[in-house]
Amino acid sequence: MAVIIRERPEGRKDDTFTGDEYDALRQSMKSKKLFFIQNKDFKTNSKVVADLLGGQYEGLTDKLTNYNKILFKNCHFTDLNIKNKNCNIPFTFEGCSFNGNTTFKECSFNCDFSFNKSKFSGNLTLDTCDFNGYADFNNIITNALSKVLISGNGNKEYHSTIAFKQSELLGMTSFYHLNGLDFNCQDTKFSGCFRFGDVKFGLRSLFYNVDWWYNQEHKMEKELIDGLQEFIYCLEHSNLYVMSEMMKEVQKNVMKYKSLLPPETEEMEKRRKMMGLPPSNNQISPNLIPDVVLEKEMCEIVGIGPASFRKRKTLAKHKAEKGEFLWMPTPSNKGHKPLKYPLSEVMEFKRRFEEECKNS
């Protein structure tokens, strides 16, 4: 492992590398191992950081590749502004401080990346970016005056996860143009306003034990209702019907009683236990759990016995070999066990199966 340890000289912000550090970077590139930078201050809008995340550094002919990994630990950054970069190297900002505004614009994240346990004093913006790897914003804290904007690239569909587990987003948070990402917002606090625009959630999205209104006394009622309306719209267009119905109840309570939804229903408790989630500590907002069911539960909902469903699977396979077709629900975790089916597939199967029974 190539390691750089750089204690911050007091009052100094020199982000260039010394000779020994330069040699360590070169060795990291050749050995295809971790490049570790600790306790280092970076200049305003550091070109060094932009070059590293882009896989190159001035004066070196070798390039960092996806076999490498960059770890910034307990480092300080000021007004980091990175544009039009293809980030092909997994990188982590762990326990870092970001002063001023932090911006990634029109960047492609082609590998996993993380801001775990980092703090942001200004705005955090990822604008018109591609998310092709796991996006880890777990345990981050933003300032009450900070704005968080996460925006995807038009109608492009993603097949990855964006996570804000145990994060405290104290300012306004906005998500736009994110199609297919699985959101993981377990134990997250949205203290400021939240907005969702043109977002299609992945079927494994999890909003469990989320505190949407942590500082609700500071919220304007209209902003809360507007945020809920956008969230409901996106849930419906993601075929997450159970979640959307619960959020509609929340919206009704806010408009009529100026209060929030009580703890989870029996249905939500059942889904929580199915997924192995711990009991909720959140007494003021609903626990939105993915609209998926196990195969056994699907059979109960549809009204078909497990043995009959297995026979139907075999029949569908034989028909496919002959060029014929028998509709079957598609599991959301195909190739993995236990199989889990999206509620939308379950309800479509129920409709088709009931029609088949009537016509037989």
mmCIF file of C-alpha atoms in Angstrom:
data_model
loop_
_atom_site.group_PDB
_atom_site.id
_atom_site.type_symbol
_atom_site.label_atom_id
_atom_site.label_comp_id
_atom_site.label_asym_id
_atom_site.label_seq_id
_atom_site.Cartn_x
_atom_site.Cartn_y
_atom_site.Cartn_z
ATOM 1 C CA MET A 1 0.000 0.000 0.000
ATOM 2 C CA ALA A 2 1.382 3.391 -0.995
ATOM 3 C CA VAL A 3 0.861 5.850 1.880
ATOM 4 C CA ILE A 4 1.191 9.610 2.170
ATOM 5 C CA ILE A 5 0.890 11.092 5.656
ATOM 6 C CA ARG A 6 1.038 14.865 5.667
ATOM 7 C CA GLU A 7 0.439 16.751 8.902
ATOM 8 C CA ARG A 8 -1.013 20.194 8.267
ATOM 9 C CA PRO A 9 1.497 22.981 8.950
ATOM 10 C CA GLU A 10 -0.405 25.606 10.894
ATOM 11 C CA GLY A 11 -1.670 28.392 8.659
ATOM 12 C CA ARG A 12 -0.278 26.808 5.513
ATOM 13 C CA LYS A 13 -2.286 25.540 2.565
ATOM 14 C CA ASP A 14 0.143 24.113 0.068
ATOM 15 C CA ASP A 15 -1.397 21.239 -1.831
ATOM 16 C CA THR A 16 1.612 20.419 -4.002
ATOM 17 C CA PHE A 17 3.434 17.183 -3.297
ATOM 18 C CA THR A 18 6.933 16.919 -1.867
ATOM 19 C CA GLY A 19 9.517 14.681 -3.484
ATOM 20 C CA ASP A 20 8.737 11.748 -1.193
ATOM 21 C CA GLU A 21 5.006 12.172 -1.733
ATOM 22 C CA TYR A 22 5.500 12.407 -5.478
ATOM 23 C CA ASP A 23 7.452 9.136 -5.396
ATOM 24 C CA ALA A 24 4.672 7.502 -3.364
ATOM 25 C CA LEU A 25 2.088 8.601 -5.930
ATOM 26 C CA ARG A 26 4.175 7.198 -8.767
ATOM 27 C CA GLN A 27 4.597 3.908 -6.888
ATOM 28 C CA SER A 28 0.858 3.738 -6.247
ATOM 29 C CA MET A 29 0.157 4.115 -9.964
ATOM 30 C CA LYS A 30 2.549 1.333 -10.894
ATOM 31 C CA SER A 31 1.577 -1.083 -8.130
ATOM 32 C CA LYS A 32 -2.163 -0.422 -8.653
ATOM 33 C CA LYS A 33 -2.803 -0.058 -4.937
ATOM 34 C CA LEU A 34 -4.273 2.448 -2.525
ATOM 35 C CA PHE A 35 -3.065 6.046 -2.611
ATOM 36 C CA PHE A 36 -3.616 7.391 0.916
ATOM 37 C CA ILE A 37 -3.551 11.110 1.757
ATOM 38 C CA GLN A 38 -4.069 12.137 5.382
ATOM 39 C CA ASN A 39 -4.268 15.443 7.284
ATOM 40 C CA LYS A 40 -3.579 17.600 4.259
ATOM 41 C CA ASP A 41 -4.875 21.076 3.415
ATOM 42 C CA PHE A 42 -5.743 21.755 -0.202
ATOM 43 C CA LYS A 43 -5.796 25.158 -1.846
ATOM 44 C CA THR A 44 -8.975 26.829 -3.010
ATOM 45 C CA ASN A 45 -10.368 24.998 -6.052
ATOM 46 C CA SER A 46 -7.454 22.570 -5.956
ATOM 47 C CA LYS A 47 -6.224 21.442 -9.384
ATOM 48 C CA VAL A 48 -4.364 18.619 -7.641
ATOM 49 C CA VAL A 49 -7.628 17.012 -6.488
ATOM 50 C CA ALA A 50 -9.256 17.419 -9.910
ATOM 51 C CA ASP A 51 -6.263 15.797 -11.607
ATOM 52 C CA LEU A 52 -6.145 12.892 -9.170
ATOM 53 C CA LEU A 53 -9.844 12.097 -9.519
ATOM 54 C CA GLY A 54 -9.400 12.234 -13.283
ATOM 55 C CA GLY A 55 -6.657 9.618 -13.003
ATOM 56 C CA GLN A 56 -3.592 11.684 -13.830
ATOM 57 C CA TYR A 57 -1.057 14.029 -12.313
ATOM 58 C CA GLU A 58 1.238 16.567 -13.918
ATOM 59 C CA GLY A 59 4.625 15.150 -14.853
ATOM 60 C CA LEU A 60 3.646 11.478 -14.600
ATOM 61 C CA THR A 61 3.213 9.333 -17.673
ATOM 62 C CA ASP A 62 1.395 6.555 -15.780
ATOM 63 C CA LYS A 63 -2.264 6.980 -14.916
ATOM 64 C CA LEU A 64 -4.370 5.928 -11.986
ATOM 65 C CA THR A 65 -6.818 3.213 -13.075
ATOM 66 C CA ASN A 66 -9.821 1.466 -11.613
ATOM 67 C CA TYR A 67 -7.353 -0.941 -9.992
ATOM 68 C CA ASN A 68 -6.176 1.927 -7.815
ATOM 69 C CA LYS A 69 -8.080 3.643 -5.039
ATOM 70 C CA ILE A 70 -7.688 7.125 -3.575
ATOM 71 C CA LEU A 71 -8.390 7.816 0.098
ATOM 72 C CA PHE A 72 -8.424 11.332 1.534
ATOM 73 C CA LYS A 73 -8.676 11.097 5.321
ATOM 74 C CA ASN A 74 -9.222 14.058 7.656
ATOM 75 C CA CYS A 75 -8.250 16.500 4.886
ATOM 76 C CA HIS A 76 -9.483 20.077 4.372
ATOM 77 C CA PHE A 77 -10.827 21.437 1.079
ATOM 78 C CA THR A 78 -11.962 24.928 0.122
ATOM 79 C CA ASP A 79 -14.382 25.713 -2.718
ATOM 80 C CA LEU A 80 -13.665 22.449 -4.518
ATOM 81 C CA ASN A 81 -14.957 22.839 -8.084
ATOM 82 C CA ILE A 82 -14.572 19.924 -10.510
ATOM 83 C CA LYS A 83 -16.068 19.958 -13.998
ATOM 84 C CA ASN A 84 -16.271 17.541 -16.928
ATOM 85 C CA LYS A 85 -14.262 14.750 -15.310
ATOM 86 C CA ASN A 86 -14.557 11.030 -15.943
ATOM 87 C CA CYS A 87 -13.887 9.586 -12.497
ATOM 88 C CA ASN A 88 -12.769 6.035 -13.194
ATOM 89 C CA ILE A 89 -10.971 5.479 -9.873
ATOM 90 C CA PRO A 90 -12.823 4.586 -6.651
ATOM 91 C CA PHE A 91 -12.265 7.467 -4.253
ATOM 92 C CA THR A 92 -13.154 8.210 -0.639
ATOM 93 C CA PHE A 93 -13.266 11.432 1.360
ATOM 94 C CA GLU A 94 -13.403 10.094 4.923
ATOM 95 C CA GLY A 95 -13.912 12.486 7.818
ATOM 96 C CA CYS A 96 -12.985 15.461 5.633
ATOM 97 C CA SER A 97 -14.025 19.101 5.994
ATOM 98 C CA PHE A 98 -15.337 20.986 2.959
ATOM 99 C CA ASN A 99 -15.303 24.753 3.397
ATOM 100 C CA GLY A 100 -17.124 27.028 0.993
ATOM 101 C CA ASN A 101 -19.028 25.379 -1.847
ATOM 102 C CA THR A 102 -18.274 21.878 -3.149
ATOM 103 C CA THR A 103 -19.246 21.346 -6.784
ATOM 104 C CA PHE A 104 -19.057 18.461 -9.244
ATOM 105 C CA LYS A 105 -20.556 19.476 -12.603
ATOM 106 C CA GLU A 106 -21.072 17.210 -15.617
ATOM 107 C CA CYS A 107 -18.887 14.494 -14.121
ATOM 108 C CA SER A 108 -19.206 10.739 -14.701
ATOM 109 C CA PHE A 109 -18.716 8.602 -11.618
ATOM 110 C CA ASN A 110 -17.864 5.249 -13.153
ATOM 111 C CA CYS A 111 -16.730 3.648 -9.901
ATOM 112 C CA ASP A 112 -17.832 3.698 -6.270
ATOM 113 C CA PHE A 113 -17.182 6.929 -4.385
ATOM 114 C CA SER A 114 -17.699 8.088 -0.809
ATOM 115 C CA PHE A 115 -17.918 11.208 1.377
ATOM 116 C CA ASN A 116 -18.429 9.156 4.541
ATOM 117 C CA LYS A 117 -18.359 11.115 7.836
ATOM 118 C CA SER A 118 -17.502 14.381 6.067
ATOM 119 C CA LYS A 119 -18.823 17.844 6.934
ATOM 120 C CA PHE A 120 -19.911 20.605 4.551
ATOM 121 C CA SER A 121 -20.036 24.244 5.596
ATOM 122 C CA GLY A 122 -21.331 25.459 2.205
ATOM 123 C CA ASN A 123 -23.393 24.059 -0.651
ATOM 124 C CA LEU A 124 -22.875 20.506 -1.912
ATOM 125 C CA THR A 125 -23.708 20.225 -5.613
ATOM 126 C CA LEU A 126 -23.457 17.282 -7.990
ATOM 127 C CA ASP A 127 -25.018 18.768 -11.112
ATOM 128 C CA THR A 128 -25.808 16.832 -14.318
ATOM 129 C CA CYS A 129 -23.646 13.900 -13.286
ATOM 130 C CA ASP A 130 -23.681 10.208 -14.197
ATOM 131 C CA PHE A 131 -23.928 7.780 -11.271
ATOM 132 C CA ASN A 132 -22.594 4.425 -12.411
ATOM 133 C CA GLY A 133 -21.211 3.279 -9.054
ATOM 134 C CA TYR A 134 -22.263 3.227 -5.421
ATOM 135 C CA ALA A 135 -22.614 6.829 -4.197
ATOM 136 C CA ASP A 136 -21.910 6.932 -0.458
ATOM 137 C CA PHE A 137 -23.037 10.052 1.428
ATOM 138 C CA ASN A 138 -23.510 8.146 4.679
ATOM 139 C CA ASN A 139 -22.941 9.940 7.986
ATOM 140 C CA ILE A 140 -22.412 13.353 6.386
ATOM 141 C CA ILE A 141 -23.458 16.624 8.042
ATOM 142 C CA THR A 142 -24.397 19.785 6.166
ATOM 143 C CA ASN A 143 -24.772 23.304 7.515
ATOM 144 C CA ALA A 144 -28.254 24.711 8.184
ATOM 145 C CA LEU A 145 -27.618 27.343 5.492
ATOM 146 C CA SER A 146 -26.185 24.787 3.044
ATOM 147 C CA LYS A 147 -28.052 23.562 0.004
ATOM 148 C CA VAL A 148 -27.625 20.024 -1.302
ATOM 149 C CA LEU A 149 -28.375 19.456 -5.002
ATOM 150 C CA ILE A 150 -27.993 16.004 -6.571
ATOM 151 C CA SER A 151 -28.848 15.973 -10.269
ATOM 152 C CA GLY A 152 -28.531 13.203 -12.836
ATOM 153 C CA ASN A 153 -28.063 13.349 -16.567
ATOM 154 C CA GLY A 154 -31.426 13.761 -18.293
ATOM 155 C CA ASN A 155 -33.414 10.583 -18.912
ATOM 156 C CA LYS A 156 -30.472 8.207 -18.565
ATOM 157 C CA GLU A 157 -31.284 5.156 -16.443
ATOM 158 C CA TYR A 158 -28.905 4.171 -13.640
ATOM 159 C CA HIS A 159 -28.512 0.792 -11.944
ATOM 160 C CA SER A 160 -26.727 1.688 -8.731
ATOM 161 C CA THR A 161 -27.360 3.035 -5.238
ATOM 162 C CA ILE A 162 -27.175 6.452 -3.627
ATOM 163 C CA ALA A 163 -27.049 6.320 0.167
ATOM 164 C CA PHE A 164 -27.534 8.938 2.891
ATOM 165 C CA LYS A 165 -27.719 6.584 5.896
ATOM 166 C CA GLN A 166 -27.481 8.316 9.284
ATOM 167 C CA SER A 167 -26.817 11.681 7.658
ATOM 168 C CA GLU A 168 -27.982 15.069 8.932
ATOM 169 C CA LEU A 169 -29.039 17.307 6.055
ATOM 170 C CA LEU A 170 -29.734 20.511 7.927
ATOM 171 C CA GLY A 171 -30.411 22.756 4.913
ATOM 172 C CA MET A 172 -32.499 22.408 1.763
ATOM 173 C CA THR A 173 -32.009 19.129 -0.128
ATOM 174 C CA SER A 174 -33.014 18.628 -3.786
ATOM 175 C CA PHE A 175 -32.891 15.612 -6.095
ATOM 176 C CA TYR A 176 -33.522 15.928 -9.837
ATOM 177 C CA HIS A 177 -33.354 13.745 -12.976
ATOM 178 C CA LEU A 178 -32.390 10.529 -11.215
ATOM 179 C CA ASN A 179 -33.839 7.528 -13.008
ATOM 180 C CA GLY A 180 -33.525 4.060 -11.471
ATOM 181 C CA LEU A 181 -31.222 4.780 -8.520
ATOM 182 C CA ASP A 182 -31.945 2.854 -5.335
ATOM 183 C CA PHE A 183 -32.144 5.421 -2.522
ATOM 184 C CA ASN A 184 -31.045 4.271 0.924
ATOM 185 C CA CYS A 185 -32.094 6.856 3.504
ATOM 186 C CA GLN A 186 -32.190 4.803 6.687
ATOM 187 C CA ASP A 187 -31.997 6.873 9.900
ATOM 188 C CA THR A 188 -31.577 10.106 7.912
ATOM 189 C CA LYS A 189 -32.595 13.562 9.168
ATOM 190 C CA PHE A 190 -33.967 15.995 6.589
ATOM 191 C CA SER A 191 -34.100 19.131 8.716
ATOM 192 C CA GLY A 192 -34.596 21.586 5.856
ATOM 193 C CA CYS A 193 -36.926 21.582 2.879
ATOM 194 C CA PHE A 194 -36.724 18.625 0.515
ATOM 195 C CA ARG A 195 -37.588 18.495 -3.185
ATOM 196 C CA PHE A 196 -37.819 15.632 -5.690
ATOM 197 C CA GLY A 197 -38.151 16.401 -9.393
ATOM 198 C CA ASP A 198 -38.151 13.870 -12.247
ATOM 199 C CA VAL A 199 -36.957 11.088 -9.944
ATOM 200 C CA LYS A 200 -37.785 7.435 -10.560
ATOM 201 C CA PHE A 201 -36.752 5.436 -7.526
ATOM 202 C CA GLY A 202 -35.314 1.956 -7.834
ATOM 203 C CA LEU A 203 -37.546 -0.770 -6.426
ATOM 204 C CA ARG A 204 -35.108 -1.432 -3.578
ATOM 205 C CA SER A 205 -35.277 2.152 -2.324
ATOM 206 C CA LEU A 206 -35.460 2.389 1.447
ATOM 207 C CA PHE A 207 -36.778 5.328 3.479
ATOM 208 C CA TYR A 208 -36.754 3.766 6.926
ATOM 209 C CA ASN A 209 -36.745 5.659 10.213
ATOM 210 C CA VAL A 210 -36.334 8.905 8.286
ATOM 211 C CA ASP A 211 -36.904 12.100 10.233
ATOM 212 C CA TRP A 212 -38.341 14.364 7.542
ATOM 213 C CA TRP A 213 -39.255 17.169 9.905
ATOM 214 C CA TYR A 214 -36.528 17.207 12.533
ATOM 215 C CA ASN A 215 -36.808 20.992 12.964
ATOM 216 C CA GLN A 216 -40.379 21.217 11.803
ATOM 217 C CA GLU A 217 -41.048 24.399 13.794
ATOM 218 C CA HIS A 218 -38.796 26.181 11.292
ATOM 219 C CA LYS A 219 -40.656 24.849 8.263
ATOM 220 C CA MET A 220 -43.233 26.707 6.272
ATOM 221 C CA GLU A 221 -46.382 24.648 5.826
ATOM 222 C CA LYS A 222 -46.585 25.329 2.071
ATOM 223 C CA GLU A 223 -42.985 24.201 1.494
ATOM 224 C CA LEU A 224 -43.655 21.000 3.411
ATOM 225 C CA ILE A 225 -46.824 20.241 1.426
ATOM 226 C CA ASP A 226 -45.100 21.014 -1.887
ATOM 227 C CA GLY A 227 -42.202 18.720 -0.975
ATOM 228 C CA LEU A 228 -44.612 15.939 -0.040
ATOM 229 C CA GLN A 229 -46.538 16.366 -3.302
ATOM 230 C CA GLU A 230 -43.365 16.017 -5.376
ATOM 231 C CA PHE A 231 -42.262 13.000 -3.360
ATOM 232 C CA ILE A 232 -45.650 11.290 -3.808
ATOM 233 C CA TYR A 233 -45.609 11.958 -7.552
ATOM 234 C CA CYS A 234 -42.158 10.361 -7.891
ATOM 235 C CA LEU A 235 -43.170 7.360 -5.760
ATOM 236 C CA GLU A 236 -46.214 6.723 -7.950
ATOM 237 C CA HIS A 237 -44.191 6.921 -11.149
ATOM 238 C CA SER A 238 -41.708 4.492 -9.617
ATOM 239 C CA ASN A 239 -44.529 1.951 -9.021
ATOM 240 C CA LEU A 240 -43.946 2.218 -5.259
ATOM 241 C CA TYR A 241 -47.644 2.306 -4.485
ATOM 242 C CA VAL A 242 -47.591 1.380 -0.805
ATOM 243 C CA MET A 243 -45.099 4.146 -0.078
ATOM 244 C CA SER A 244 -47.103 6.691 -2.047
ATOM 245 C CA GLU A 245 -50.353 5.843 -0.238
ATOM 246 C CA MET A 246 -48.663 6.335 3.127
ATOM 247 C CA MET A 247 -47.249 9.688 2.084
ATOM 248 C CA LYS A 248 -50.698 10.776 0.915
ATOM 249 C CA GLU A 249 -51.945 10.165 4.444
ATOM 250 C CA VAL A 250 -49.092 12.290 5.747
ATOM 251 C CA GLN A 251 -50.030 15.095 3.381
ATOM 252 C CA LYS A 252 -53.686 14.924 4.466
ATOM 253 C CA ASN A 253 -52.722 15.129 8.128
ATOM 254 C CA VAL A 254 -50.452 18.105 7.519
ATOM 255 C CA MET A 255 -53.145 19.973 5.589
ATOM 256 C CA LYS A 256 -56.054 19.135 7.894
ATOM 257 C CA TYR A 257 -54.632 18.594 11.358
ATOM 258 C CA LYS A 258 -51.212 20.245 11.108
ATOM 259 C CA SER A 259 -49.767 16.965 12.389
ATOM 260 C CA LEU A 260 -47.905 13.946 11.022
ATOM 261 C CA LEU A 261 -48.574 10.256 10.539
ATOM 262 C CA PRO A 262 -48.394 8.022 13.640
ATOM 263 C CA PRO A 263 -45.926 5.101 13.850
ATOM 264 C CA GLU A 264 -45.856 2.293 11.290
ATOM 265 C CA THR A 265 -48.929 0.280 10.375
ATOM 266 C CA GLU A 266 -49.188 -3.504 10.700
ATOM 267 C CA GLU A 267 -48.347 -3.829 7.010
ATOM 268 C CA MET A 268 -45.188 -1.767 7.418
ATOM 269 C CA GLU A 269 -44.238 -3.777 10.519
ATOM 270 C CA LYS A 270 -44.574 -6.973 8.504
ATOM 271 C CA ARG A 271 -42.376 -5.613 5.738
ATOM 272 C CA ARG A 272 -39.812 -4.374 8.257
ATOM 273 C CA LYS A 273 -39.529 -7.826 9.835
ATOM 274 C CA MET A 274 -39.331 -9.432 6.398
ATOM 275 C CA MET A 275 -36.289 -7.301 5.591
ATOM 276 C CA GLY A 276 -34.679 -7.851 8.966
ATOM 277 C CA LEU A 277 -34.797 -4.153 9.910
ATOM 278 C CA PRO A 278 -34.712 -3.143 13.596
ATOM 279 C CA PRO A 279 -37.746 -1.535 15.295
ATOM 280 C CA SER A 280 -38.189 2.130 14.475
ATOM 281 C CA ASN A 281 -37.329 4.906 16.910
ATOM 282 C CA ASN A 282 -39.163 7.454 14.808
ATOM 283 C CA GLN A 283 -42.551 8.372 16.234
ATOM 284 C CA ILE A 284 -43.507 11.181 13.856
ATOM 285 C CA SER A 285 -43.012 10.006 10.275
ATOM 286 C CA PRO A 286 -43.829 6.861 8.272
ATOM 287 C CA ASN A 287 -41.327 4.131 7.589
ATOM 288 C CA LEU A 288 -41.290 3.635 3.856
ATOM 289 C CA ILE A 289 -40.062 0.150 3.046
ATOM 290 C CA PRO A 290 -39.562 -1.228 -0.485
ATOM 291 C CA ASP A 291 -42.671 -2.545 -2.195
ATOM 292 C CA VAL A 292 -41.350 -6.082 -2.560
ATOM 293 C CA VAL A 293 -42.623 -9.399 -1.220
ATOM 294 C CA LEU A 294 -41.206 -12.885 -0.883
ATOM 295 C CA GLU A 295 -42.402 -15.610 -3.261
ATOM 296 C CA LYS A 296 -44.456 -17.249 -0.510
ATOM 297 C CA GLU A 297 -46.190 -13.946 0.258
ATOM 298 C CA MET A 298 -46.809 -13.361 -3.460
ATOM 299 C CA CYS A 299 -48.570 -16.747 -3.720
ATOM 300 C CA GLU A 300 -50.811 -15.792 -0.792
ATOM 301 C CA ILE A 301 -51.721 -12.453 -2.400
ATOM 302 C CA VAL A 302 -52.401 -13.975 -5.833
ATOM 303 C CA GLY A 303 -54.260 -17.017 -4.481
ATOM 304 C CA ILE A 304 -52.071 -19.689 -6.008
ATOM 305 C CA GLY A 305 -50.434 -22.498 -4.051
ATOM 306 C CA PRO A 306 -46.610 -22.690 -3.945
ATOM 307 C CA ALA A 307 -46.693 -26.100 -5.677
ATOM 308 C CA SER A 308 -48.952 -24.752 -8.444
ATOM 309 C CA PHE A 309 -46.653 -21.756 -8.893
ATOM 310 C CA ARG A 310 -43.642 -24.061 -9.314
ATOM 311 C CA LYS A 311 -45.570 -26.049 -11.938
ATOM 312 C CA ARG A 312 -46.367 -22.768 -13.712
ATOM 313 C CA LYS A 313 -42.656 -21.910 -13.746
ATOM 314 C CA THR A 314 -41.872 -25.250 -15.391
ATOM 315 C CA LEU A 315 -44.715 -24.829 -17.898
ATOM 316 C CA ALA A 316 -43.516 -21.311 -18.808
ATOM 317 C CA LYS A 317 -40.009 -22.686 -19.437
ATOM 318 C CA HIS A 318 -41.305 -25.465 -21.714
ATOM 319 C CA LYS A 319 -43.487 -23.011 -23.642
ATOM 320 C CA ALA A 320 -40.537 -20.667 -24.135
ATOM 321 C CA GLU A 321 -38.530 -23.542 -25.662
ATOM 322 C CA LYS A 322 -41.344 -24.005 -28.182
ATOM 323 C CA GLY A 323 -41.521 -20.293 -28.964
ATOM 324 C CA GLU A 324 -44.720 -19.818 -26.959
ATOM 325 C CA PHE A 325 -45.335 -17.434 -24.070
ATOM 326 C CA LEU A 326 -46.813 -17.683 -20.598
ATOM 327 C CA TRP A 327 -46.608 -14.500 -18.518
ATOM 328 C CA MET A 328 -44.666 -14.785 -15.277
ATOM 329 C CA PRO A 329 -43.760 -12.187 -12.654
ATOM 330 C CA THR A 330 -40.106 -11.089 -12.727
ATOM 331 C CA PRO A 331 -38.275 -10.984 -9.385
ATOM 332 C CA SER A 332 -36.412 -7.798 -8.526
ATOM 333 C CA ASN A 333 -33.384 -9.842 -7.406
ATOM 334 C CA LYS A 334 -33.271 -12.403 -10.205
ATOM 335 C CA GLY A 335 -30.422 -14.836 -9.734
ATOM 336 C CA HIS A 336 -30.424 -14.423 -5.947
ATOM 337 C CA LYS A 337 -32.330 -16.153 -3.160
ATOM 338 C CA PRO A 338 -34.740 -15.759 -1.563
ATOM 339 C CA LEU A 339 -36.572 -14.342 -4.558
ATOM 340 C CA LYS A 340 -38.361 -11.028 -3.987
ATOM 341 C CA TYR A 341 -41.019 -9.636 -6.299
ATOM 342 C CA PRO A 342 -42.016 -5.990 -6.849
ATOM 343 C CA LEU A 343 -45.577 -5.276 -5.765
ATOM 344 C CA SER A 344 -46.367 -4.018 -9.271
ATOM 345 C CA GLU A 345 -45.429 -7.452 -10.699
ATOM 346 C CA VAL A 346 -47.450 -9.205 -7.992
ATOM 347 C CA MET A 347 -50.600 -7.197 -8.747
ATOM 348 C CA GLU A 348 -50.234 -7.745 -12.490
ATOM 349 C CA PHE A 349 -49.812 -11.498 -11.878
ATOM 350 C CA LYS A 350 -52.925 -11.481 -9.687
ATOM 351 C CA ARG A 351 -54.939 -9.772 -12.440
ATOM 352 C CA ARG A 352 -53.756 -12.180 -15.150
ATOM 353 C CA PHE A 353 -54.192 -15.270 -12.973
ATOM 354 C CA GLU A 354 -57.767 -14.301 -12.059
ATOM 355 C CA GLU A 355 -58.577 -13.791 -15.754
ATOM 356 C CA GLU A 356 -57.103 -17.189 -16.617
ATOM 357 C CA CYS A 357 -59.225 -18.820 -13.905
ATOM 358 C CA LYS A 358 -62.397 -17.165 -15.230
ATOM 359 C CA ASN A 359 -61.689 -18.267 -18.808
ATOM 360 C CA SER A 360 -60.720 -21.840 -17.953
#
